[in-house]
Coordinates of C-alpha atoms in Angstrom, one line a residue:
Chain A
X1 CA 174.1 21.3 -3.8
X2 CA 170.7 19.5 -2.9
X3 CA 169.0 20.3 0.2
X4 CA 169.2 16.3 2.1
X5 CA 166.2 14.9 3.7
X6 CA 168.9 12.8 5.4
X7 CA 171.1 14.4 8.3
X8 CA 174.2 15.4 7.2
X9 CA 176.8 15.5 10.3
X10 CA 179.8 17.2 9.6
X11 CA 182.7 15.0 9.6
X12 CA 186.0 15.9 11.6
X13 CA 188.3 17.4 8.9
X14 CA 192.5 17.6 9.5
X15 CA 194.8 19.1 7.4
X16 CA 195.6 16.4 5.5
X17 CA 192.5 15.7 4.6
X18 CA 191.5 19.9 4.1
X19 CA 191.9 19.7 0.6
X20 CA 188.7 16.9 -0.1
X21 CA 186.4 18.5 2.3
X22 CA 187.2 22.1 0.4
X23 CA 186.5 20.4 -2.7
X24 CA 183.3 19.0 -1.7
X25 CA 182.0 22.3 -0.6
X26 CA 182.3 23.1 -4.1
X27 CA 180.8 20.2 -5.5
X28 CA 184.2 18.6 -6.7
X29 CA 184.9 14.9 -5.9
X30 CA 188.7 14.7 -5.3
X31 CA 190.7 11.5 -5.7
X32 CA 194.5 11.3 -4.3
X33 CA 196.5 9.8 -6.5
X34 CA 200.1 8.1 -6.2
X35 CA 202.7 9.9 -8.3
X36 CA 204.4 7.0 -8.3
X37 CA 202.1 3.6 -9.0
X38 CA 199.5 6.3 -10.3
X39 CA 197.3 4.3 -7.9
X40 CA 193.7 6.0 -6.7
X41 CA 193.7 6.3 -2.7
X42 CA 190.9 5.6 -0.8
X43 CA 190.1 6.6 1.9
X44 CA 192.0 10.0 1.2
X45 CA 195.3 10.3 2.6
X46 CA 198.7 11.6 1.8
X47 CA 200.3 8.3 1.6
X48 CA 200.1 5.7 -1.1
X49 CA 198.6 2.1 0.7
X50 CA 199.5 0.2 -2.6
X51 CA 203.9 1.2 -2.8
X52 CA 204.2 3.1 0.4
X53 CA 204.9 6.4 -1.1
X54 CA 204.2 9.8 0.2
X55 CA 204.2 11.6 -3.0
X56 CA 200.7 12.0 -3.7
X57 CA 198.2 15.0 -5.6
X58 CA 194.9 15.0 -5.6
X59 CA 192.7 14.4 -8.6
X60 CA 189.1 14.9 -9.7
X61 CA 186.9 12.0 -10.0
X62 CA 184.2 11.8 -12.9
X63 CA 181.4 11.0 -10.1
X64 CA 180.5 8.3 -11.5
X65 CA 179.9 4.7 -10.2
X66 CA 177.8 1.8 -9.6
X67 CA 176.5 0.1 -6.4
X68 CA 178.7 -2.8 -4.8
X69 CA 176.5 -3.5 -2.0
X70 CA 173.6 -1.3 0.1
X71 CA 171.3 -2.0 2.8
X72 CA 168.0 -0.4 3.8
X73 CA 169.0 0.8 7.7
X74 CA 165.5 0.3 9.3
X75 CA 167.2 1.0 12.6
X76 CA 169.3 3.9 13.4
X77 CA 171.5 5.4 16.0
X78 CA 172.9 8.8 16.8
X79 CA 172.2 11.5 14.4
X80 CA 170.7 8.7 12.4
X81 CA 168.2 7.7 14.9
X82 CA 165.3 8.9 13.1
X83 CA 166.0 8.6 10.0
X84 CA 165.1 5.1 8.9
X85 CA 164.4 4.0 6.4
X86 CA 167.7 5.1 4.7
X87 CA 170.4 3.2 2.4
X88 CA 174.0 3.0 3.3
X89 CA 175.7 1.3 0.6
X90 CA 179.2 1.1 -1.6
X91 CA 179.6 2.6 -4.0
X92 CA 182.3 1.5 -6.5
X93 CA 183.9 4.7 -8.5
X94 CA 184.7 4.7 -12.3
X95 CA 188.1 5.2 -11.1
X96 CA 187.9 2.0 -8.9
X97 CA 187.6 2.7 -5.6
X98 CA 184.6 1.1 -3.5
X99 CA 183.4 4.2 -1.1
X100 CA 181.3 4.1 1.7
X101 CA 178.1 6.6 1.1
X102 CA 174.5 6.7 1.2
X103 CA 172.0 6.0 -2.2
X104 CA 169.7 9.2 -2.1
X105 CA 166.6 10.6 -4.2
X106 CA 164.8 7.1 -5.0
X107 CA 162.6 4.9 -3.0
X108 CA 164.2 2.6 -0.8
X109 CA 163.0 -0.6 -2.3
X110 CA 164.0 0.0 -5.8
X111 CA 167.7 -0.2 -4.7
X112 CA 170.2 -2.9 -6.5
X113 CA 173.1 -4.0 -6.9
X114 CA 174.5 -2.7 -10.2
X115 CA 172.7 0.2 -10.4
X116 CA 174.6 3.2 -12.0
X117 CA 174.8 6.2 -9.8
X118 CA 176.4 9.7 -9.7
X119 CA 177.7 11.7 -7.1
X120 CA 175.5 14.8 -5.5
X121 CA 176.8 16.7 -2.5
X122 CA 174.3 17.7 0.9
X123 CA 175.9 20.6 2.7
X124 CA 176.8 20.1 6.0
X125 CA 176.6 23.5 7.1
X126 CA 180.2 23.4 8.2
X127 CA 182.1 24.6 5.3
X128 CA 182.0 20.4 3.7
X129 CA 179.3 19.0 1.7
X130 CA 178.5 15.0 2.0
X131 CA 179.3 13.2 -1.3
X132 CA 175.9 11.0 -1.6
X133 CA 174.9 8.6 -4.7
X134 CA 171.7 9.3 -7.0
X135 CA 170.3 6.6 -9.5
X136 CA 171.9 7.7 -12.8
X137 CA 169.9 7.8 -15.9
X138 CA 172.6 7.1 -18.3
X139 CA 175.9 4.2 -16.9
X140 CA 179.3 6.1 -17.3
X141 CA 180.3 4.4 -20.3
X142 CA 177.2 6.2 -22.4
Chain B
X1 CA 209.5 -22.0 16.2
X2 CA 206.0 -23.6 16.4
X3 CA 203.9 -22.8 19.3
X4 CA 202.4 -26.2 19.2
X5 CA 202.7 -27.8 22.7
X6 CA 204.5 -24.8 24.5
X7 CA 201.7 -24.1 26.7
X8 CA 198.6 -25.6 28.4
X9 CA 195.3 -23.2 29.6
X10 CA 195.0 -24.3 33.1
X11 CA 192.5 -22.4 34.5
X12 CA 188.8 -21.0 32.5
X13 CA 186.2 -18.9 34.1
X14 CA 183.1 -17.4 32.7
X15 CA 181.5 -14.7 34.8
X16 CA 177.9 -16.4 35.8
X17 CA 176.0 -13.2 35.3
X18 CA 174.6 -11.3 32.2
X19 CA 173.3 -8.2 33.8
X20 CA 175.3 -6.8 36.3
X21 CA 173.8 -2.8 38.1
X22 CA 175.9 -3.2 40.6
X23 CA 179.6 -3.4 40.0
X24 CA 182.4 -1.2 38.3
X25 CA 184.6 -3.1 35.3
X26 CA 187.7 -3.0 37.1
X27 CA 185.4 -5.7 39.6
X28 CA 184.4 -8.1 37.4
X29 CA 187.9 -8.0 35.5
X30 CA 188.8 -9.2 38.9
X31 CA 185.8 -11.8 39.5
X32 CA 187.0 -13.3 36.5
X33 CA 190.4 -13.7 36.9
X34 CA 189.5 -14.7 40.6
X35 CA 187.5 -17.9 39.3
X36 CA 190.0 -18.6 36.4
X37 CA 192.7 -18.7 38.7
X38 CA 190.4 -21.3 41.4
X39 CA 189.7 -23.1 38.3
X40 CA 193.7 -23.9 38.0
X41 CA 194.5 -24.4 41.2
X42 CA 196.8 -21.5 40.9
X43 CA 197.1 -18.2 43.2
X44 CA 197.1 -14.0 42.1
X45 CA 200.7 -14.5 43.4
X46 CA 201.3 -17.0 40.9
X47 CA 201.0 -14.8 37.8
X48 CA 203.8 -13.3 36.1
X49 CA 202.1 -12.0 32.5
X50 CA 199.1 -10.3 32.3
X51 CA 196.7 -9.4 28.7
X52 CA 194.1 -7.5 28.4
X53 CA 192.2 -5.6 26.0
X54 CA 190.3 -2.8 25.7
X55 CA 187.7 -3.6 27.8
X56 CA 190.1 -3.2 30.6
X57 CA 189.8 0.4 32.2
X58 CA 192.8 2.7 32.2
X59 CA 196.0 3.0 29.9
X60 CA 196.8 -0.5 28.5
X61 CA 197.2 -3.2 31.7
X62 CA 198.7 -0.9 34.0
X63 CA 195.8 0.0 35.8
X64 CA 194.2 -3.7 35.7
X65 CA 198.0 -5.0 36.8
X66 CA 197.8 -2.2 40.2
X67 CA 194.4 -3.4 40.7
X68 CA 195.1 -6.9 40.7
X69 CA 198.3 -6.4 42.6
X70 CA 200.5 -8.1 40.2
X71 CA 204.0 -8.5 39.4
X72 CA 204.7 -9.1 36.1
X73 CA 207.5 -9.9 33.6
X74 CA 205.3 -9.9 30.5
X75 CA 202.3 -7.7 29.5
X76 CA 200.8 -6.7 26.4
X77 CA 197.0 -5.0 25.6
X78 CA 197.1 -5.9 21.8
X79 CA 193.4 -5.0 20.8
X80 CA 191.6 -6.4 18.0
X81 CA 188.0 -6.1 19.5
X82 CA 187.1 -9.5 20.4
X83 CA 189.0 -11.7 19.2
X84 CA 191.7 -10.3 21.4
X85 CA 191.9 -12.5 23.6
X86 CA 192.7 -15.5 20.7
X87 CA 195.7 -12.9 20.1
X88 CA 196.7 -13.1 24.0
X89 CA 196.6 -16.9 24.2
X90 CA 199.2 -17.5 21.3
X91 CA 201.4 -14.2 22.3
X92 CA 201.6 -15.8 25.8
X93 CA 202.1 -19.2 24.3
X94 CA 205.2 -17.8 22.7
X95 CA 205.9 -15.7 25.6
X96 CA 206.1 -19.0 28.0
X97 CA 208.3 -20.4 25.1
X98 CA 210.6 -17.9 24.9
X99 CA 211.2 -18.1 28.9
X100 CA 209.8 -15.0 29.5
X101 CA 206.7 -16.0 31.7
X102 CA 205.3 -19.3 33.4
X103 CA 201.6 -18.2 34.1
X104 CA 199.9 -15.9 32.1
X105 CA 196.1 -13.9 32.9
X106 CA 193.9 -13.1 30.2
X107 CA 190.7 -10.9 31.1
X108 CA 187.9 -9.4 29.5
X109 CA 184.8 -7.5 31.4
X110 CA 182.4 -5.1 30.6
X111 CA 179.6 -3.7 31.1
X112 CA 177.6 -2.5 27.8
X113 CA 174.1 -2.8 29.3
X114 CA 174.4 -0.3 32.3
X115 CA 174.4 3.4 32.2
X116 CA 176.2 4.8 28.7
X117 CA 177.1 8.4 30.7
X118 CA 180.1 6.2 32.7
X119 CA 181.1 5.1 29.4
X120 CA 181.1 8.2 28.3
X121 CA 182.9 9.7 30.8
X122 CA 185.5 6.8 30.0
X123 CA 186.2 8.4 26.7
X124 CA 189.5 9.7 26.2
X125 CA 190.5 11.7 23.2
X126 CA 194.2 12.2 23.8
X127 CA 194.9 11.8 19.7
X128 CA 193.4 12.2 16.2
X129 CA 190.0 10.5 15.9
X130 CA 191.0 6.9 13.7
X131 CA 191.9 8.2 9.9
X132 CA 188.7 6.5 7.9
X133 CA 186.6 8.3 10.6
X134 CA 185.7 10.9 8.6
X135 CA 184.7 8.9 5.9
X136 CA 182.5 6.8 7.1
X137 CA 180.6 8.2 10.1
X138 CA 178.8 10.7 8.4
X139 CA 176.8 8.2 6.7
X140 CA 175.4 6.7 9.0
X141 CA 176.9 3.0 9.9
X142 CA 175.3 1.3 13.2
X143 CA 177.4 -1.7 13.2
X144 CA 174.5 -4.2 11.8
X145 CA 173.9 -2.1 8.7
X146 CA 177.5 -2.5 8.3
X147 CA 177.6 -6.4 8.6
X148 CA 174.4 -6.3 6.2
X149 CA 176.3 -4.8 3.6
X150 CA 178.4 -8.3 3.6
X151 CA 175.5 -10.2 4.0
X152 CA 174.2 -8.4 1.0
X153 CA 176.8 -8.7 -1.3
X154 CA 177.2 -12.8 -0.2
X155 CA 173.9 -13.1 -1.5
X156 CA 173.7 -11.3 -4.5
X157 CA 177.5 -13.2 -5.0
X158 CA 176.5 -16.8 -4.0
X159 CA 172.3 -16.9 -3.6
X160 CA 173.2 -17.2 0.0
X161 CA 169.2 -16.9 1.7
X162 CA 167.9 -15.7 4.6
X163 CA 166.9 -19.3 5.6
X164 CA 170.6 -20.0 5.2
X165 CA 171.2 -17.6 8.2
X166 CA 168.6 -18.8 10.4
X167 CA 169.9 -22.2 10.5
X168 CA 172.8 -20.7 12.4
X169 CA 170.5 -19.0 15.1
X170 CA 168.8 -22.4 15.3
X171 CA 171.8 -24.5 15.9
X172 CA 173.0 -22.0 19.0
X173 CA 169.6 -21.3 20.3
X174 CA 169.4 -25.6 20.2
X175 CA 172.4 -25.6 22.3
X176 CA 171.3 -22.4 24.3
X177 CA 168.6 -24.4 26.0
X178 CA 171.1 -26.5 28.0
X179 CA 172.7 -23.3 29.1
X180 CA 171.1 -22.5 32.9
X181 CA 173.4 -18.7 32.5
X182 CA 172.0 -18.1 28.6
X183 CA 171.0 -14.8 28.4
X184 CA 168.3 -16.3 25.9
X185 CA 167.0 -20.3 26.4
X186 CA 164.2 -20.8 23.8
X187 CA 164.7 -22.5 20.9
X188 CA 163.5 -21.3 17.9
X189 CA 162.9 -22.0 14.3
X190 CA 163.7 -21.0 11.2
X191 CA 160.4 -18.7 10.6
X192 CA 161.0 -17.3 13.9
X193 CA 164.2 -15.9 12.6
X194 CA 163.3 -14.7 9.0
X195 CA 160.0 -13.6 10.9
X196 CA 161.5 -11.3 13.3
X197 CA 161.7 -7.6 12.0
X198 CA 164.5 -6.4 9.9
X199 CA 166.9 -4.4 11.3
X200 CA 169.4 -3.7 8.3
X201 CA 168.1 -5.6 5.3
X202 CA 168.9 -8.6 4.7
X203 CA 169.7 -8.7 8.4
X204 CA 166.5 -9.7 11.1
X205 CA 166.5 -9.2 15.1
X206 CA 167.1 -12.6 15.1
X207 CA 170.5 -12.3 13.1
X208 CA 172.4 -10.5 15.9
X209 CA 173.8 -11.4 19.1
X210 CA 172.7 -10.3 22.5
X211 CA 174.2 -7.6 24.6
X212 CA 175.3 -9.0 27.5
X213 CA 177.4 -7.3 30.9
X214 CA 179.8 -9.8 32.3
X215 CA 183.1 -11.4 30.9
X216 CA 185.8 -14.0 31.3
X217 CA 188.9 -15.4 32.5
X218 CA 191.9 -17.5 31.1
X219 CA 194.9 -18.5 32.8
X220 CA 197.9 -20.3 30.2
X221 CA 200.6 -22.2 31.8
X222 CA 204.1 -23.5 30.9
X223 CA 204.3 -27.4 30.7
X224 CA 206.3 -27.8 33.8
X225 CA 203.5 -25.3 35.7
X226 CA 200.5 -28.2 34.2
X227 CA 202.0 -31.0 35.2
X228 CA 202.1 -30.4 39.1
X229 CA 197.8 -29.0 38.6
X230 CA 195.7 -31.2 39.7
X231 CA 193.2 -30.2 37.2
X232 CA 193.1 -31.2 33.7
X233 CA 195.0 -29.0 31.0
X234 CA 194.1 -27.9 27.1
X235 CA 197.4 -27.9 24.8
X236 CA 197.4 -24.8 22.7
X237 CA 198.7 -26.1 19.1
X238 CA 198.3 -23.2 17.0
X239 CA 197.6 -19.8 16.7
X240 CA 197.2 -17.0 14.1
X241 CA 196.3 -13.8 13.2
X242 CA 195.9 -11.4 10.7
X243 CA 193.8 -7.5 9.9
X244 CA 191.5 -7.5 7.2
X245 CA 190.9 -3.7 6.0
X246 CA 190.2 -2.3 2.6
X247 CA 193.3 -2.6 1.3
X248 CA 193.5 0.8 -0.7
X249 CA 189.8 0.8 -0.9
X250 CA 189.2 -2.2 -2.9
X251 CA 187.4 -3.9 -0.1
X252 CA 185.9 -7.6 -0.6
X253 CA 182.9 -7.9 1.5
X254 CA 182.4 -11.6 1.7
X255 CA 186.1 -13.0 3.0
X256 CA 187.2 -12.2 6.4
X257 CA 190.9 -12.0 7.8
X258 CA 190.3 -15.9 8.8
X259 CA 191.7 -16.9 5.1
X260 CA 195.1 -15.9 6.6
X261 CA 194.6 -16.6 10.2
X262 CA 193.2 -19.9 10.0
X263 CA 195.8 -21.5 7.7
X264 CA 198.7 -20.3 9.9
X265 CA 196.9 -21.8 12.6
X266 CA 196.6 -24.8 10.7
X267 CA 200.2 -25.0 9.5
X268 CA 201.2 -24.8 13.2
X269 CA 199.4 -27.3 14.7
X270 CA 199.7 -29.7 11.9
X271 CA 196.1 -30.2 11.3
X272 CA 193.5 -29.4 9.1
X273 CA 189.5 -28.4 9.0
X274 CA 188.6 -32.2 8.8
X275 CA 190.4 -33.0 11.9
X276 CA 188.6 -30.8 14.4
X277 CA 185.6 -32.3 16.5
X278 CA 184.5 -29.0 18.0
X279 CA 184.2 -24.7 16.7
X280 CA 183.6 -21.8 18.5
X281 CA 183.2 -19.9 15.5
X282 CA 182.5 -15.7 16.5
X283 CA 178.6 -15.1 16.3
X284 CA 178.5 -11.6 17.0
X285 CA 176.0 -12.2 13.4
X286 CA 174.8 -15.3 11.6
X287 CA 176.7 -13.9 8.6
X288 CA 179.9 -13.7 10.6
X289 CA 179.8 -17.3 11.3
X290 CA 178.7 -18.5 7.5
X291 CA 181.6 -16.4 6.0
X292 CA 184.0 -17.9 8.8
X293 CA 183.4 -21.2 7.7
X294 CA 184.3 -20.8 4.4
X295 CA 187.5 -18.5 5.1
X296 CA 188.7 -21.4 7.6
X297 CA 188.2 -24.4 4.7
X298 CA 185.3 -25.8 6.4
X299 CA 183.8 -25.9 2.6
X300 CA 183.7 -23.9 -0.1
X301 CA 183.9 -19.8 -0.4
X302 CA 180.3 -19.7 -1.2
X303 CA 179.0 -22.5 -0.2
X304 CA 178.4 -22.0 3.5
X305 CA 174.6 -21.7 2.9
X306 CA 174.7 -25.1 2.2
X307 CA 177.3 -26.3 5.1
X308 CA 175.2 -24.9 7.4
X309 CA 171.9 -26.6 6.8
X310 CA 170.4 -30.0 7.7
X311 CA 172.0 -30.0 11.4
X312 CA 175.3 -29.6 10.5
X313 CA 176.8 -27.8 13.7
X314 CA 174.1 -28.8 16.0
X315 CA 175.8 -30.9 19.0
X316 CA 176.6 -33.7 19.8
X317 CA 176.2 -35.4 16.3
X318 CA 176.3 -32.7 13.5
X319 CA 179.3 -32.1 11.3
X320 CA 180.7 -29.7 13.3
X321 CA 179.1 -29.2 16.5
X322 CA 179.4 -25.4 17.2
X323 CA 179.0 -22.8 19.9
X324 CA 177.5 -25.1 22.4
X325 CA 177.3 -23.0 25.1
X326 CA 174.8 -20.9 23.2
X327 CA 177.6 -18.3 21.6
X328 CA 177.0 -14.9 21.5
X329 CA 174.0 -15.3 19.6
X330 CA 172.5 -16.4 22.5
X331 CA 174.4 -17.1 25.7
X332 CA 176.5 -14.4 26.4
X333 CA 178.7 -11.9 24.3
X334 CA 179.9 -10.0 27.1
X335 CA 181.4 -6.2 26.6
X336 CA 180.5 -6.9 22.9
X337 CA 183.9 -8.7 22.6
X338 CA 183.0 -12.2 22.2
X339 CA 186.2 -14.1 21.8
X340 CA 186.7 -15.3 25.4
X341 CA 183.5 -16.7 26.0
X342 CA 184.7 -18.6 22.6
X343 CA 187.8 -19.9 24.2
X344 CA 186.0 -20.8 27.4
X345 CA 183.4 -23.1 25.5
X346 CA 186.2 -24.9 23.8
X347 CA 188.1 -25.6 26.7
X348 CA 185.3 -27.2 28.1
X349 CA 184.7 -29.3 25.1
X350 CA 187.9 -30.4 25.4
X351 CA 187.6 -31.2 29.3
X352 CA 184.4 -33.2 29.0
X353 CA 183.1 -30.5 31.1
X354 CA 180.4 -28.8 28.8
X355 CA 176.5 -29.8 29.2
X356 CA 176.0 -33.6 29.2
X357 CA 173.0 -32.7 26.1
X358 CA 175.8 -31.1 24.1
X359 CA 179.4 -32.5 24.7
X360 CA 180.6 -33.8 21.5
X361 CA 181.8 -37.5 22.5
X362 CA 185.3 -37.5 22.7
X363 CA 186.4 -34.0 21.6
X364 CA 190.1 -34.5 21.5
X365 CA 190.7 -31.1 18.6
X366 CA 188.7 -28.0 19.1
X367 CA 189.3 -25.0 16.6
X368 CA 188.1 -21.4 18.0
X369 CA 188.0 -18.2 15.8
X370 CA 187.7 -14.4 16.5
X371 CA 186.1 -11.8 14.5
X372 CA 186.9 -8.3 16.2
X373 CA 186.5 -4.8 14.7
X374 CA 183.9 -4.8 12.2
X375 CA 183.0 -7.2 8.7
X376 CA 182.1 -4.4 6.2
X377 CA 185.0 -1.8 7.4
X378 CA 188.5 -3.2 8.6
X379 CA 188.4 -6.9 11.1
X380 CA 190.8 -8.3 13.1
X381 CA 190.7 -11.9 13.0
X382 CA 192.5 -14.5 15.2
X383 CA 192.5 -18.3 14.5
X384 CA 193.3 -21.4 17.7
X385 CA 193.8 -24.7 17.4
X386 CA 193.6 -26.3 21.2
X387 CA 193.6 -30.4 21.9
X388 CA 193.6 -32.1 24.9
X389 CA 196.1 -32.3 27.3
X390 CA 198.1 -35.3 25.6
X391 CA 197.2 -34.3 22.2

């Protein structure tokens, strides 16, 4: 894991959710999956959004994506409040899911829309890690 | 069974004031409904259903219905952020159609701008934080970064501009003038919009709405209750509603819920986008209004850059006049819920009451529209079509 210039507040973990935040600690990117429309979940939950089912696993993602949307925060709030300039964006998986994240390890202003990124995970000191987006040298495909 | 015609809104208050020290909520909930009530020619002792939202202190209505003193046969807190209150008016329509109720309170107050260790204080965590918490917290999401991220992806989608944007400050700011309560009266430009600072790219200062303490009133009456007022009535035609969310995570960042809620409101009230004389389309950001219009068929998904320039909702001879009163952009977007003050505009629109320099001549079909929660995460959004009182 890379030490983050950005904060990294730990998020509130549950037992259904135990399982992603375990795997992020280890620098795995888990994706539930439905057993039964073999749909990807996101956000990660033990139900299935697209048939209803509750007879889900959870699967590893490549890490790989491209960038959906972003915007350069120049104003932030909370544990955020000092550090603008930083880039929230989505981030849209191989796998298909669009994930809320930040785009880290570039200059703000050289951020687009297509960009191909892969995943890195910042520690949050509380037994999860963050997954965060880097600018990736090579698109998924390659 | 269509709601069209089952109920009237009698009675409309907005709360005068946009920063308010010296009051608790549960106080201006009741200053509100106290004028909206006067407005109607109606009494506390009149009411029998009561909505509210959460804005209103306490568990649900209960504690607002104990306050108030009221006796009630019908009450509901549905809460979609602001456009709650567009929710209220067509559950009450249907409420009052059903036999349930004859005069129904709608309320909103708060008071965003005073000390944040009462609201704190106000917190209750009886239950799980919300399920997507945990996912997106962490990163970081004041709400505008999270409304730039659909203005974003509209541009790189459609070339949307940042000039595009500004025309929609202009147009309320325009109106705002007229406004003797606005929280902000100057007109300004386009440049004075792209000029002021970023706050999220592509989103400026000038992109946002203000934060204003205060709030609002309703009252919606069964026809037999507006025809012995001695005041004059809006007809509530149509109403609907719908969640937009990510929808397994897929989430499309330049539609809002108002491609579902504004044709059901259409279908209902028989009518469609070329028949209305008067929007109060939600401003919480200038994108929220340019995406609105296209959702509700005003023109073309992507091509609301376009709609909105040249004048097109500046009163009283654009297109579509919109927001006269100033909107939230810059009247009054009280408790950061701004469909109420939406409503109130549109009724009076539809009364000939609004300021002489902005009422559309005869305004006889008004359209408002709600944008609650948040664009960019999961929004509730809620769709009325109101005419006059012989519509």
């Amino acid at each position: 894991m890379s030490t983050p210039s950005l904060p990294a507040p730990a998020p509130d973990v549950n037992p259904e959710t135990k399982p992603f935040w375990d795997a992020t600690a280890e620098g795995r990117l888990l994706l539930p999956r439905c057993r039964d429309c073999r749909a990807f979940i996101w956000y990660p939950r033990q139900f299935c959004p697209a048939c209803g089912s509750l007879d889900t696993e959870w699967t590893q993602a490549c890490g790989r994506g491209v960038i959906f949307s972003f915007t350069v925060t120049r104003r932030g709030q909370g544990d955020y409040a000092k550090a603008a300039p930083y880039v929230l964006a989505y981030v849209e998986l191989a796998e298909g899911p669009r994930m809320l994240t930040n785009i880290v390890d570039c200059d703000v202003d050289a951020v687009a829309i297509g960009d191909p990124v892969e995943v890195v995970f910042h520690d949050t000191g509380a037994g999860s890690a963050l997954p965060r987006f880097r600018p990736a040298v090579t698109a998924a495909h390659e | 069974m269509s709601i069209r015609g089952a109920a009237f809104i009698a009675g409309a208050y907005e709360h005068p004031e946009r920063v308010i020290p010296n009051k608790s909520v549960a106080q201006v909930h009741a200053e509100v409904a106290a004028g909206a009530l006067a407005d109607a020619g109606l009494s506390f002792a009149d009411v029998d259903a009561y909505y509210c939202a959460g804005d209103a202190p306490g568990l649900g209505p209960l504690s607002m219905a104990d306050y108030l003193g009221l006796r009630l046969a019908q009450l509901d807190s549905t809460d979609t952020g602001g456009s709650s209150y567009l929710i209220h008016v067509g559950h009450a329509a249907a409420a009052i159609q059903a036999g349930k109720c004859k005069v129904a309170l709608i309320t909103l107050a708060g008071l965003p701008r005073q000390t944040t260790a009462r609201q704190a204080a106000a917190r209750r965590v009886i239950t799980d934080l919300a399920p997507e918490t945990a996912f997106e917290t962490p990163f970081g999401t004041p709400v505008h970064s999270l409304y730039a991220l659909c203005a974003a992806r509209h541009m790189y989608e459609f070339g949307t501009t940042s000039e595009q944007l500004a025309e929609i400050r202009v147009a309320a700011a325009h109106h705002a003038q007229y406004n003797e309560h606005a929280y902000l009266r100057e007109p300004v430009t386009i440049a004075d919009v792209v000029n002021s600072p970023l706050v999220s790219d592509p989103l400026h200062r000038l992109d946002c709405c203000v934060v204003t303490d205060g709030g609002g009133a309703i009252v919606v009456v069964a026809p037999e209750v507006a025809r012995t007022l001695n005041r004059t009535c809006v007809k509530v035609l149509g109403q609907g509603e719908a969640p937009k969310h990510a929808e397994n995570g897929r989430l499309d960042l330049v539609s809002t819920g108002a491609v579902w809620s504004g044709p059901a409101a259409f279908a209902e009230a028989g009518l469609t986008p070329a028949d209305i004389d008067y929007a109060s389309i939600y401003d919480s950001f200038t994108i929220t209004v340019l995406m609105t219009l296209e959702d509700l068929g005003f023109c073309d998904k992507g091509k609301g850059g376009r709609f909105v320039t040249d004048g097109t909702l500046q009163a009283p001879h654009g297109l579509l006049p919109f927001n006269t009163d100033g909107g939230g952009l810059c009247n009054n977007h009280p408790a950061n819920r701004g469909g109420m003050t939406k409503i109130i505009e549109a009724v009076r629109q539809l009364r000939a009451e609004a300021n002489p320099a902005v009422q559309v001549p005869d305004c006889g079909l008004a359209l408002v529209h709600g944008t609650g929660g948040t664009l960019g995460t999961r929004t509730g959004s809620a769709t009325l079509i109101l005419g006059r009182q012989d519509a």
